[in-house]
PDB file of C-alpha atoms in Angstrom:
ATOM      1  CA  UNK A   1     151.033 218.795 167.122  1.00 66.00           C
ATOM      2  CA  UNK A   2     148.770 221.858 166.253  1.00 90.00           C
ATOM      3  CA  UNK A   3     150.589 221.667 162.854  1.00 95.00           C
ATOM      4  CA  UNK A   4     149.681 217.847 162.297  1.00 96.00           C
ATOM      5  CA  UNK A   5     145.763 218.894 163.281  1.00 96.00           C
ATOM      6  CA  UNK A   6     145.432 221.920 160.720  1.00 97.00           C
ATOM      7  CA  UNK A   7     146.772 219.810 158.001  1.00 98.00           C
ATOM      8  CA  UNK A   8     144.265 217.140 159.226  1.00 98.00           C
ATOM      9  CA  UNK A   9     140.930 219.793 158.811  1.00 98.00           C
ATOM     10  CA  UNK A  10     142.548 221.321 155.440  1.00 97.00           C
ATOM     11  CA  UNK A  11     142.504 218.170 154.531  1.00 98.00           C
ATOM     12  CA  UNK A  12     138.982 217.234 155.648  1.00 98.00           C
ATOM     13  CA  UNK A  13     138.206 220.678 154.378  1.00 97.00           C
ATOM     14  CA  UNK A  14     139.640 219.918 150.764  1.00 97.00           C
ATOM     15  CA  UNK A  15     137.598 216.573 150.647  1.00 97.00           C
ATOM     16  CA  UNK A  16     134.877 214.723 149.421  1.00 96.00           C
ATOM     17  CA  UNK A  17     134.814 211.592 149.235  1.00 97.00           C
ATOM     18  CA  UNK A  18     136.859 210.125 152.833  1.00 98.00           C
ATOM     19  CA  UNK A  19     136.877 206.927 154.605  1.00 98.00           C
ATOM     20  CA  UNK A  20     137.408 205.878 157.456  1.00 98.00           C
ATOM     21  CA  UNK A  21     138.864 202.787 158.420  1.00 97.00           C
ATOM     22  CA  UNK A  22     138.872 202.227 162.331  1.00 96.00           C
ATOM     23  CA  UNK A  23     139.508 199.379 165.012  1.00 93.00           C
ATOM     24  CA  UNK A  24     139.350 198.979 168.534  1.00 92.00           C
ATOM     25  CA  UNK A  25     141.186 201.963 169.776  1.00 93.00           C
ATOM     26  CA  UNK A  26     137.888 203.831 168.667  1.00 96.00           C
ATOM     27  CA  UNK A  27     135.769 202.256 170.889  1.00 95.00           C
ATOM     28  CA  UNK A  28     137.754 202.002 173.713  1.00 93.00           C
ATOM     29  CA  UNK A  29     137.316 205.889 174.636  1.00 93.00           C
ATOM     30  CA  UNK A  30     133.753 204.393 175.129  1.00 95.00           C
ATOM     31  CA  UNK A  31     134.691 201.888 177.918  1.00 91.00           C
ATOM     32  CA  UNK A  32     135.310 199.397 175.434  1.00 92.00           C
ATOM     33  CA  UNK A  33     138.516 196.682 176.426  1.00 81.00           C
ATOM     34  CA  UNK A  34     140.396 195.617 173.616  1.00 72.00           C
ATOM     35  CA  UNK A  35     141.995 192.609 172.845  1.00 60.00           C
ATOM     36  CA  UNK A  36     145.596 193.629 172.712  1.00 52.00           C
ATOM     37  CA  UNK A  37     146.742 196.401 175.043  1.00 50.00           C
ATOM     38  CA  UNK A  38     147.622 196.212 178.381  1.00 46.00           C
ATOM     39  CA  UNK A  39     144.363 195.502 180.380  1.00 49.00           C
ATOM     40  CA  UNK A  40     142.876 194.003 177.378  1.00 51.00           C
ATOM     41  CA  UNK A  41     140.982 190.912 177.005  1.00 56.00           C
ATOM     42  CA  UNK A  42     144.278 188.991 175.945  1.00 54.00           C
ATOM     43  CA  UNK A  43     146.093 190.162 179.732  1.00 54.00           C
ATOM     44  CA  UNK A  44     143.604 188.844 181.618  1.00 62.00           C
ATOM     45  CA  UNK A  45     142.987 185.399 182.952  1.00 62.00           C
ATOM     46  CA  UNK A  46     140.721 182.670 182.253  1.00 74.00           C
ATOM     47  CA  UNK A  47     140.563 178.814 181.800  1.00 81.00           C
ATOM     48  CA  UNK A  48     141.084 179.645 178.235  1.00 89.00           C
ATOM     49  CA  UNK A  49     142.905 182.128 176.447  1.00 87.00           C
ATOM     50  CA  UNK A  50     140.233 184.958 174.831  1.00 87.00           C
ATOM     51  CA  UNK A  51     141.594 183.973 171.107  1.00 88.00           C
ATOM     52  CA  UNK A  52     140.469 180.584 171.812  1.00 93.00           C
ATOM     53  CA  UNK A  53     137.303 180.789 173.124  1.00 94.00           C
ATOM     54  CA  UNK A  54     136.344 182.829 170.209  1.00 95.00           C
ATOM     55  CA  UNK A  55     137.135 180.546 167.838  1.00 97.00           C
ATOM     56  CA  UNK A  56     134.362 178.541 165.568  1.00 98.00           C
ATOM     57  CA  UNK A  57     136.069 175.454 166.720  1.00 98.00           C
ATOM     58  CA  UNK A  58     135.429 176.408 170.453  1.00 98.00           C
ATOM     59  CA  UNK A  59     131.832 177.508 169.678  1.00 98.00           C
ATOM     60  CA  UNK A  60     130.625 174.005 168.052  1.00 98.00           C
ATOM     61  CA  UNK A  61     132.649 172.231 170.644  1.00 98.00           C
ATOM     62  CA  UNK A  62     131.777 174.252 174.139  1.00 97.00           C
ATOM     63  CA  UNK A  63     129.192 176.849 173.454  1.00 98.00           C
ATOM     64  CA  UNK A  64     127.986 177.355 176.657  1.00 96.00           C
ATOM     65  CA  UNK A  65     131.271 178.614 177.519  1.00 95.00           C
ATOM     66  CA  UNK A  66     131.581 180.180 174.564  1.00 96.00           C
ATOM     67  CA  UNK A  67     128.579 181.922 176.013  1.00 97.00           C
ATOM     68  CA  UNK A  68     129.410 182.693 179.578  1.00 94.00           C
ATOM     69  CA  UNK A  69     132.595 184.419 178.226  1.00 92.00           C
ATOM     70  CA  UNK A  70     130.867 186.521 175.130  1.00 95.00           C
ATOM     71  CA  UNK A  71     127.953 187.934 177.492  1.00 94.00           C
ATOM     72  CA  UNK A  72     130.699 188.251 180.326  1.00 90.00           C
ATOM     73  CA  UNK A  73     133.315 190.450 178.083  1.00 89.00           C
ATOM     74  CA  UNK A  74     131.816 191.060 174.700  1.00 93.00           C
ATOM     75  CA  UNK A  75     128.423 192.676 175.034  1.00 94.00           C
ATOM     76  CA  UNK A  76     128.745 196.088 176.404  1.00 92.00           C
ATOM     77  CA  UNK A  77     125.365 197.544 175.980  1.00 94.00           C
ATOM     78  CA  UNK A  78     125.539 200.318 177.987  1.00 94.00           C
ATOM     79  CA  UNK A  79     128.616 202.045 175.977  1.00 95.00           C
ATOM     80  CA  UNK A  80     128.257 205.401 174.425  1.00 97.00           C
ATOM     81  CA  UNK A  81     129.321 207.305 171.239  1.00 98.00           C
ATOM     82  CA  UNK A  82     132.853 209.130 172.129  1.00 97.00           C
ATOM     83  CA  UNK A  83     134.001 211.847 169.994  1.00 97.00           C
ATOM     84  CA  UNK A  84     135.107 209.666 166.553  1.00 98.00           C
ATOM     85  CA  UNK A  85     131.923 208.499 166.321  1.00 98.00           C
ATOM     86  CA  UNK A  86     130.096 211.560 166.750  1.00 98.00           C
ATOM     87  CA  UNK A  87     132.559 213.468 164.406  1.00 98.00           C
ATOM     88  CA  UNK A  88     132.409 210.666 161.909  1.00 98.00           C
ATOM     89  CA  UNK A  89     128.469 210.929 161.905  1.00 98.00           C
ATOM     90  CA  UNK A  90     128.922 214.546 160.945  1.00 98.00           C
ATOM     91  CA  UNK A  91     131.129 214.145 158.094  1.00 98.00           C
ATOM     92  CA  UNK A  92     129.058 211.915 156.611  1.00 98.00           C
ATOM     93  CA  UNK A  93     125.698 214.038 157.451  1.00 98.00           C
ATOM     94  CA  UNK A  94     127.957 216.604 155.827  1.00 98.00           C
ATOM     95  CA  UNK A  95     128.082 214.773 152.679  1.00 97.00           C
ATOM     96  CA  UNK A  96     132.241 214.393 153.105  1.00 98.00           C
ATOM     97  CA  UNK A  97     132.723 211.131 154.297  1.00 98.00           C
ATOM     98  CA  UNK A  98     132.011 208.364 151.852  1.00 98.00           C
ATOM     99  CA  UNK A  99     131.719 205.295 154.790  1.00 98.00           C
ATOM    100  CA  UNK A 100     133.588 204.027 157.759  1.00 98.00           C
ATOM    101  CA  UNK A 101     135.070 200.605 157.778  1.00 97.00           C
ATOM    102  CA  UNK A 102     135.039 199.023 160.873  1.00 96.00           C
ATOM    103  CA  UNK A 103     136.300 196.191 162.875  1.00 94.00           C
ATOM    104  CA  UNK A 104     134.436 196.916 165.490  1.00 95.00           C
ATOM    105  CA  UNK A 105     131.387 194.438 166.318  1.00 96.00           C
ATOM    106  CA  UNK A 106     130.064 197.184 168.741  1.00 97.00           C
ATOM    107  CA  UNK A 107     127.522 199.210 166.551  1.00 97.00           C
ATOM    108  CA  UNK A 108     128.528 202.416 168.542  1.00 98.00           C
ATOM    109  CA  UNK A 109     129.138 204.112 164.574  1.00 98.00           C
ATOM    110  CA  UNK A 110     125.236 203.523 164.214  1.00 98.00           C
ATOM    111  CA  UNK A 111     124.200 205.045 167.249  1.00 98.00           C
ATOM    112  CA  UNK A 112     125.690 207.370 166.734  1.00 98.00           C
ATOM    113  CA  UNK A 113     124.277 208.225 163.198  1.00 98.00           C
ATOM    114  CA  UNK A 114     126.663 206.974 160.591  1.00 98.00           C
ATOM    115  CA  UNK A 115     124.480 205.246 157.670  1.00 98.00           C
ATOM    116  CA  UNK A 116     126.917 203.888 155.601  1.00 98.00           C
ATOM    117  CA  UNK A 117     129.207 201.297 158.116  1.00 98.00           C
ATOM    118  CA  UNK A 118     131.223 198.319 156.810  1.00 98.00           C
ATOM    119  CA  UNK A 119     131.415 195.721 159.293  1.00 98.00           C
ATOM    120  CA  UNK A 120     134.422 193.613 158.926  1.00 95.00           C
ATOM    121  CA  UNK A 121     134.013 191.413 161.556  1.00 95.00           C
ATOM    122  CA  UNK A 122     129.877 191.760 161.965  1.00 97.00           C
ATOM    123  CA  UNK A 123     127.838 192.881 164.922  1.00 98.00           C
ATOM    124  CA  UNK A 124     126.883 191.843 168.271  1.00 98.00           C
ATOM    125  CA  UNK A 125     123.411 193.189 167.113  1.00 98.00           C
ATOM    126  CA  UNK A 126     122.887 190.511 164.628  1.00 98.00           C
ATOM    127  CA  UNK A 127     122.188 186.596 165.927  1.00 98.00           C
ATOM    128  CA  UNK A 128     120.501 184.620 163.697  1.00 98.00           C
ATOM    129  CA  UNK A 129     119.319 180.586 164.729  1.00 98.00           C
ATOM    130  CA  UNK A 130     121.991 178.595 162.804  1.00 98.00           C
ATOM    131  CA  UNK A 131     118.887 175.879 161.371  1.00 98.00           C
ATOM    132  CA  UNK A 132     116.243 178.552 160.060  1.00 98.00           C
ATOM    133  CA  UNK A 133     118.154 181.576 160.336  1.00 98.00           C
ATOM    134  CA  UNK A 134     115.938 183.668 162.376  1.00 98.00           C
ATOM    135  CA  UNK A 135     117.047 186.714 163.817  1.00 98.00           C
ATOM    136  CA  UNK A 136     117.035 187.503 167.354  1.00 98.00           C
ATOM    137  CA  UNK A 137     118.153 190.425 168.870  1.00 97.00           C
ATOM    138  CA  UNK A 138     121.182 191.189 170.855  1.00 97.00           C
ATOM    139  CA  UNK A 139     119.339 191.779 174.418  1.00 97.00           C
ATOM    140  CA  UNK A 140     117.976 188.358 173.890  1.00 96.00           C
ATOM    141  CA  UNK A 141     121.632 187.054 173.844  1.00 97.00           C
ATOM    142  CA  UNK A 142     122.296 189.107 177.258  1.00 96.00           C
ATOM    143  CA  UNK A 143     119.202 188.511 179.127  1.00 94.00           C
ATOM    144  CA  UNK A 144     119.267 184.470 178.289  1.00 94.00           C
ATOM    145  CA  UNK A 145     120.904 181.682 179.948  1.00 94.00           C
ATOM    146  CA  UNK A 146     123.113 178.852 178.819  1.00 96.00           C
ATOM    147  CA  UNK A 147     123.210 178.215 175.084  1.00 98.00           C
ATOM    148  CA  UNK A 148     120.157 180.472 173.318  1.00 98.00           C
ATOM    149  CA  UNK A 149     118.085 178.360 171.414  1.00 97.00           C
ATOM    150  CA  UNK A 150     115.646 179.515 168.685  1.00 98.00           C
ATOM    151  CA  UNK A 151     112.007 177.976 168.849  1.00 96.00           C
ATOM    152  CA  UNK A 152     113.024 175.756 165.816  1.00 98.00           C
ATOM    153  CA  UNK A 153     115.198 173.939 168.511  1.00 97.00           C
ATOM    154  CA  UNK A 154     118.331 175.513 166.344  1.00 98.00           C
ATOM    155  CA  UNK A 155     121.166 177.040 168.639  1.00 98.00           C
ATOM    156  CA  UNK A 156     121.772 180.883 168.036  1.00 98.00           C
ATOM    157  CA  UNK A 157     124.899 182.175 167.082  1.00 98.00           C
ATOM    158  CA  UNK A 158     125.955 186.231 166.849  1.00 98.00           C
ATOM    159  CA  UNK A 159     126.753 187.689 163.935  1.00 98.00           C
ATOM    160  CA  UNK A 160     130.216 188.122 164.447  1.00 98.00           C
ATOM    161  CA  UNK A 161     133.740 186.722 162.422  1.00 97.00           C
ATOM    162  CA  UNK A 162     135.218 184.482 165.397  1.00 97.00           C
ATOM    163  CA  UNK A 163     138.405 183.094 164.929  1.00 95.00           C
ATOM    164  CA  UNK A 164     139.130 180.322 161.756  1.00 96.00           C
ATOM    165  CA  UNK A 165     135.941 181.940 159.990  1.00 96.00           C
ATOM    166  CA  UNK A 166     136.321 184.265 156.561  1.00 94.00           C
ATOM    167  CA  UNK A 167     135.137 187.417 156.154  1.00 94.00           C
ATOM    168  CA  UNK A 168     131.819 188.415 154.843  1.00 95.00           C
ATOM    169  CA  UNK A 169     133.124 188.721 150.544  1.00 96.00           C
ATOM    170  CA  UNK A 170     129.923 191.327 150.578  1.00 97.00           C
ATOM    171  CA  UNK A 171     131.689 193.682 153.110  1.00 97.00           C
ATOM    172  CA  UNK A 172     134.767 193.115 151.832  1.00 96.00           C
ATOM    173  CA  UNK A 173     134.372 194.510 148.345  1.00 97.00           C
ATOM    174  CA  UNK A 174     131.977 197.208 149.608  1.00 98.00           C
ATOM    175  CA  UNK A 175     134.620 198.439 151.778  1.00 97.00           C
ATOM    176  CA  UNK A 176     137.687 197.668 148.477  1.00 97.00           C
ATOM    177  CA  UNK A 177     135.204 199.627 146.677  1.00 98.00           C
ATOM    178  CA  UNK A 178     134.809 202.814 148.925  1.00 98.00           C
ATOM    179  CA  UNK A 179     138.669 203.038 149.636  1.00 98.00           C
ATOM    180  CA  UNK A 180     139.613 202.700 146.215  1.00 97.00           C
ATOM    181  CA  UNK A 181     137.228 205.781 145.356  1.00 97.00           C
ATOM    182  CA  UNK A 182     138.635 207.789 148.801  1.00 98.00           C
ATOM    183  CA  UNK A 183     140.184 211.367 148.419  1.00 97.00           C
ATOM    184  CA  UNK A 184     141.732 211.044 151.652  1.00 98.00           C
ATOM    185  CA  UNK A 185     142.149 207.290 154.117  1.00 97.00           C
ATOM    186  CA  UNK A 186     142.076 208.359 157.643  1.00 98.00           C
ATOM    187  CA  UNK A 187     143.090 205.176 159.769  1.00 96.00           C
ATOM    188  CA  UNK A 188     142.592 205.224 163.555  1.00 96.00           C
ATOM    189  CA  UNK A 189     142.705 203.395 166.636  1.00 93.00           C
ATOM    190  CA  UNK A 190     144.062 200.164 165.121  1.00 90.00           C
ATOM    191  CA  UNK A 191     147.508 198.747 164.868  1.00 83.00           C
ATOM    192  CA  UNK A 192     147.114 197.468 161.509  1.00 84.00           C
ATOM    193  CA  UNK A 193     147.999 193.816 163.413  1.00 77.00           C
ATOM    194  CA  UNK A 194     145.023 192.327 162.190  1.00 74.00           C
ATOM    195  CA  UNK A 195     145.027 190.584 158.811  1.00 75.00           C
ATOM    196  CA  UNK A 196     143.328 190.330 156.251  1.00 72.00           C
ATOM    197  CA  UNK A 197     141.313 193.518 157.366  1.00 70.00           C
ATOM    198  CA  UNK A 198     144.644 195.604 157.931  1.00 77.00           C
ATOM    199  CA  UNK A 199     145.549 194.694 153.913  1.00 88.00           C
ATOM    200  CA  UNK A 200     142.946 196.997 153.040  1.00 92.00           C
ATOM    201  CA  UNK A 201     145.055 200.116 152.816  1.00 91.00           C
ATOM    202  CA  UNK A 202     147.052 198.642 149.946  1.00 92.00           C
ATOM    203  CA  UNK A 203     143.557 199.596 147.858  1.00 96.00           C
ATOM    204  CA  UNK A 204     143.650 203.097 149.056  1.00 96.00           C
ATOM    205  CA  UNK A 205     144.937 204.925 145.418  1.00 95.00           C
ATOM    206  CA  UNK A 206     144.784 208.823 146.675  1.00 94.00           C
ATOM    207  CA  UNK A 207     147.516 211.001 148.100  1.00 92.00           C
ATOM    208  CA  UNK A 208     146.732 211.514 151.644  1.00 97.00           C
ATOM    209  CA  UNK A 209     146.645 208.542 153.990  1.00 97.00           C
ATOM    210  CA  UNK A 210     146.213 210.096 157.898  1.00 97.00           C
ATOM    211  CA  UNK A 211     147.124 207.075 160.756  1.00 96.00           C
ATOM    212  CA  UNK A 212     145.642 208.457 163.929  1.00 96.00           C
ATOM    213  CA  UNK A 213     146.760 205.516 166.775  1.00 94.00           C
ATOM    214  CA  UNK A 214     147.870 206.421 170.640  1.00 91.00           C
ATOM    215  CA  UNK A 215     150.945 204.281 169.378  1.00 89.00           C
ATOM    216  CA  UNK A 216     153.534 204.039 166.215  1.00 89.00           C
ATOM    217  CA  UNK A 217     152.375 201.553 163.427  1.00 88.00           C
ATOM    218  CA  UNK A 218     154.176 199.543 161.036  1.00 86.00           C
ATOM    219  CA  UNK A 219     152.632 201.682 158.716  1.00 88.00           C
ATOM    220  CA  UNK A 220     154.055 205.257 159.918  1.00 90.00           C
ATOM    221  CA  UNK A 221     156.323 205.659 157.479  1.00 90.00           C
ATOM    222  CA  UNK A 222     153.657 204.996 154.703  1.00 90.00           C
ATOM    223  CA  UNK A 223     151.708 207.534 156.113  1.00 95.00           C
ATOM    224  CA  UNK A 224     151.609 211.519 154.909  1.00 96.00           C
ATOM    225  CA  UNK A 225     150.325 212.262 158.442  1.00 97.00           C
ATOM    226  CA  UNK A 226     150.612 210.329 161.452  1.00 96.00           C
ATOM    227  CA  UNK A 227     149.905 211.050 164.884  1.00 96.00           C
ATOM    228  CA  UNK A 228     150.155 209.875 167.822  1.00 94.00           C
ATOM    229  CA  UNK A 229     147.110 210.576 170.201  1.00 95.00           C
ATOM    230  CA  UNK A 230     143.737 209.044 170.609  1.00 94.00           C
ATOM    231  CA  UNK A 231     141.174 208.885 168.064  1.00 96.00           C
ATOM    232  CA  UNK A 232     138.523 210.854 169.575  1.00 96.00           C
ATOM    233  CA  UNK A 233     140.894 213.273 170.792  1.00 95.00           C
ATOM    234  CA  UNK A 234     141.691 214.481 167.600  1.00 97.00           C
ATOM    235  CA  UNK A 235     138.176 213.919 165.728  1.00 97.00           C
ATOM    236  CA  UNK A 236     136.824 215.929 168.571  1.00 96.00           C
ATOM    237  CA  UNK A 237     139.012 218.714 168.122  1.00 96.00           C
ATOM    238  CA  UNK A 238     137.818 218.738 163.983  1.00 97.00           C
ATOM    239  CA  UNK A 239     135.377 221.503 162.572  1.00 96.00           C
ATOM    240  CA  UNK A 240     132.575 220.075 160.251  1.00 96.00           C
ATOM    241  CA  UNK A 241     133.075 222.567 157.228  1.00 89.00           C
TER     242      UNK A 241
END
């Protein structure tokens, strides 16, 4: 494994222009649950399952369950930057790293200083009054009750891609645009499961595509370095050259 991490900095070393792309295993290391591993939101039990109350069809039809679940599970406010993000905020001070795509709604890459974040599936941070699109903040989500309503009368909804929704196109072709343009892809803490955000590597044209996930991905074998440990381990272990 020390092998697998000096190629990683040479490579970090050589570069100039990297990106990012990360998913939930970053945030985890922060004391964030994903959706898919084993005490992840999708193990757990409720009246429905996690994928369905985050749905838009769930959120017209039941929002105030909607809400009891998404302040319950999805709005950890008092989670830190780990390691990646720190690291990742240091590249890019550094002038080396070009953005980080995320799918991620925490914000946790802004906290911890990165500028230039593509938000695949938006940000707890962002609510906006579905009628006159004011914005509210995200402690005015978690401090409410019932089904936040905007002084318009409108109901409030976050900022976030739930289920049966499309992607921002905005995001999307900012992030197409960044990988396309990346010396070197490094891809971590995600199992690529998601789609369409896990189709994004097919845009990545360099020579040196780095998977960093706890677990094997489909996309191992595509990789010219994978490994096998968490995300902020290895980030944390990286010099800023």
């Amino acid at each position: 494994m020390t092998d697998k991490l000096n190629t990683l900095q040479q490579w970090i070393n050589d570069s100039r222009a990297i990106v990012f792309f990360g998913g939930a295993g970053v945030s985890t290391e922060s004391g964030i649950p994903d959706f898919r591993s084993v005490d992840g939101l999708y193990n757990q039990k409720y009246a429905w399952p996690p994928e369905q109350i985050l749905s838009r069809t769930f959120f017209d039809a039941q929002p105030e369950e909607f809400y009891r679940f998404y302040r319950d599970k999805m709005l950890c406010l008092d989670a830190q930057p780990n390691a990646a993000h720190q690291k990742l905020a240091q590249l890019e001070a550094a002038g080396k790293l070009r953005s980080v795509v995320t799918q991620n709604i925490d914000g946790l890459h802004q906290l911890a200083g990165s500028k230039r974040v593509w938000e695949l599936h938006g940000s707890v941070h962002r609510n906006y009054c579905m009628k006159c699109r004011k914005p509210y903040s995200v402690e005015d989500i978690k401090e409410g009750k019932g089904v936040p309503k905007c002084s318009c009368g409108g109901t409030i909804k976050p900022d976030v891609v739930l289920y049966e929704e499309g992607l921002d196109s905005a995001t999307i072709e900012g992030a197409v645009m960044d990988i396309r343009a990346a010396d070197l892809l490094i891809i971590g803490g995600t199992s690529l499961a998601v789609y369409p955000a896990a189709g994004l590597i097919n845009y990545f044209r360099g020579s040196r595509l780095v998977l960093i996930n706890k677990s094997p991905t489909p996309y191992d074998d595509r990789a010219n370095l994978a490994i096998n440990l968490p995300i902020g381990e290895v980030l944390g272990q990286i010099e800023v050259r």
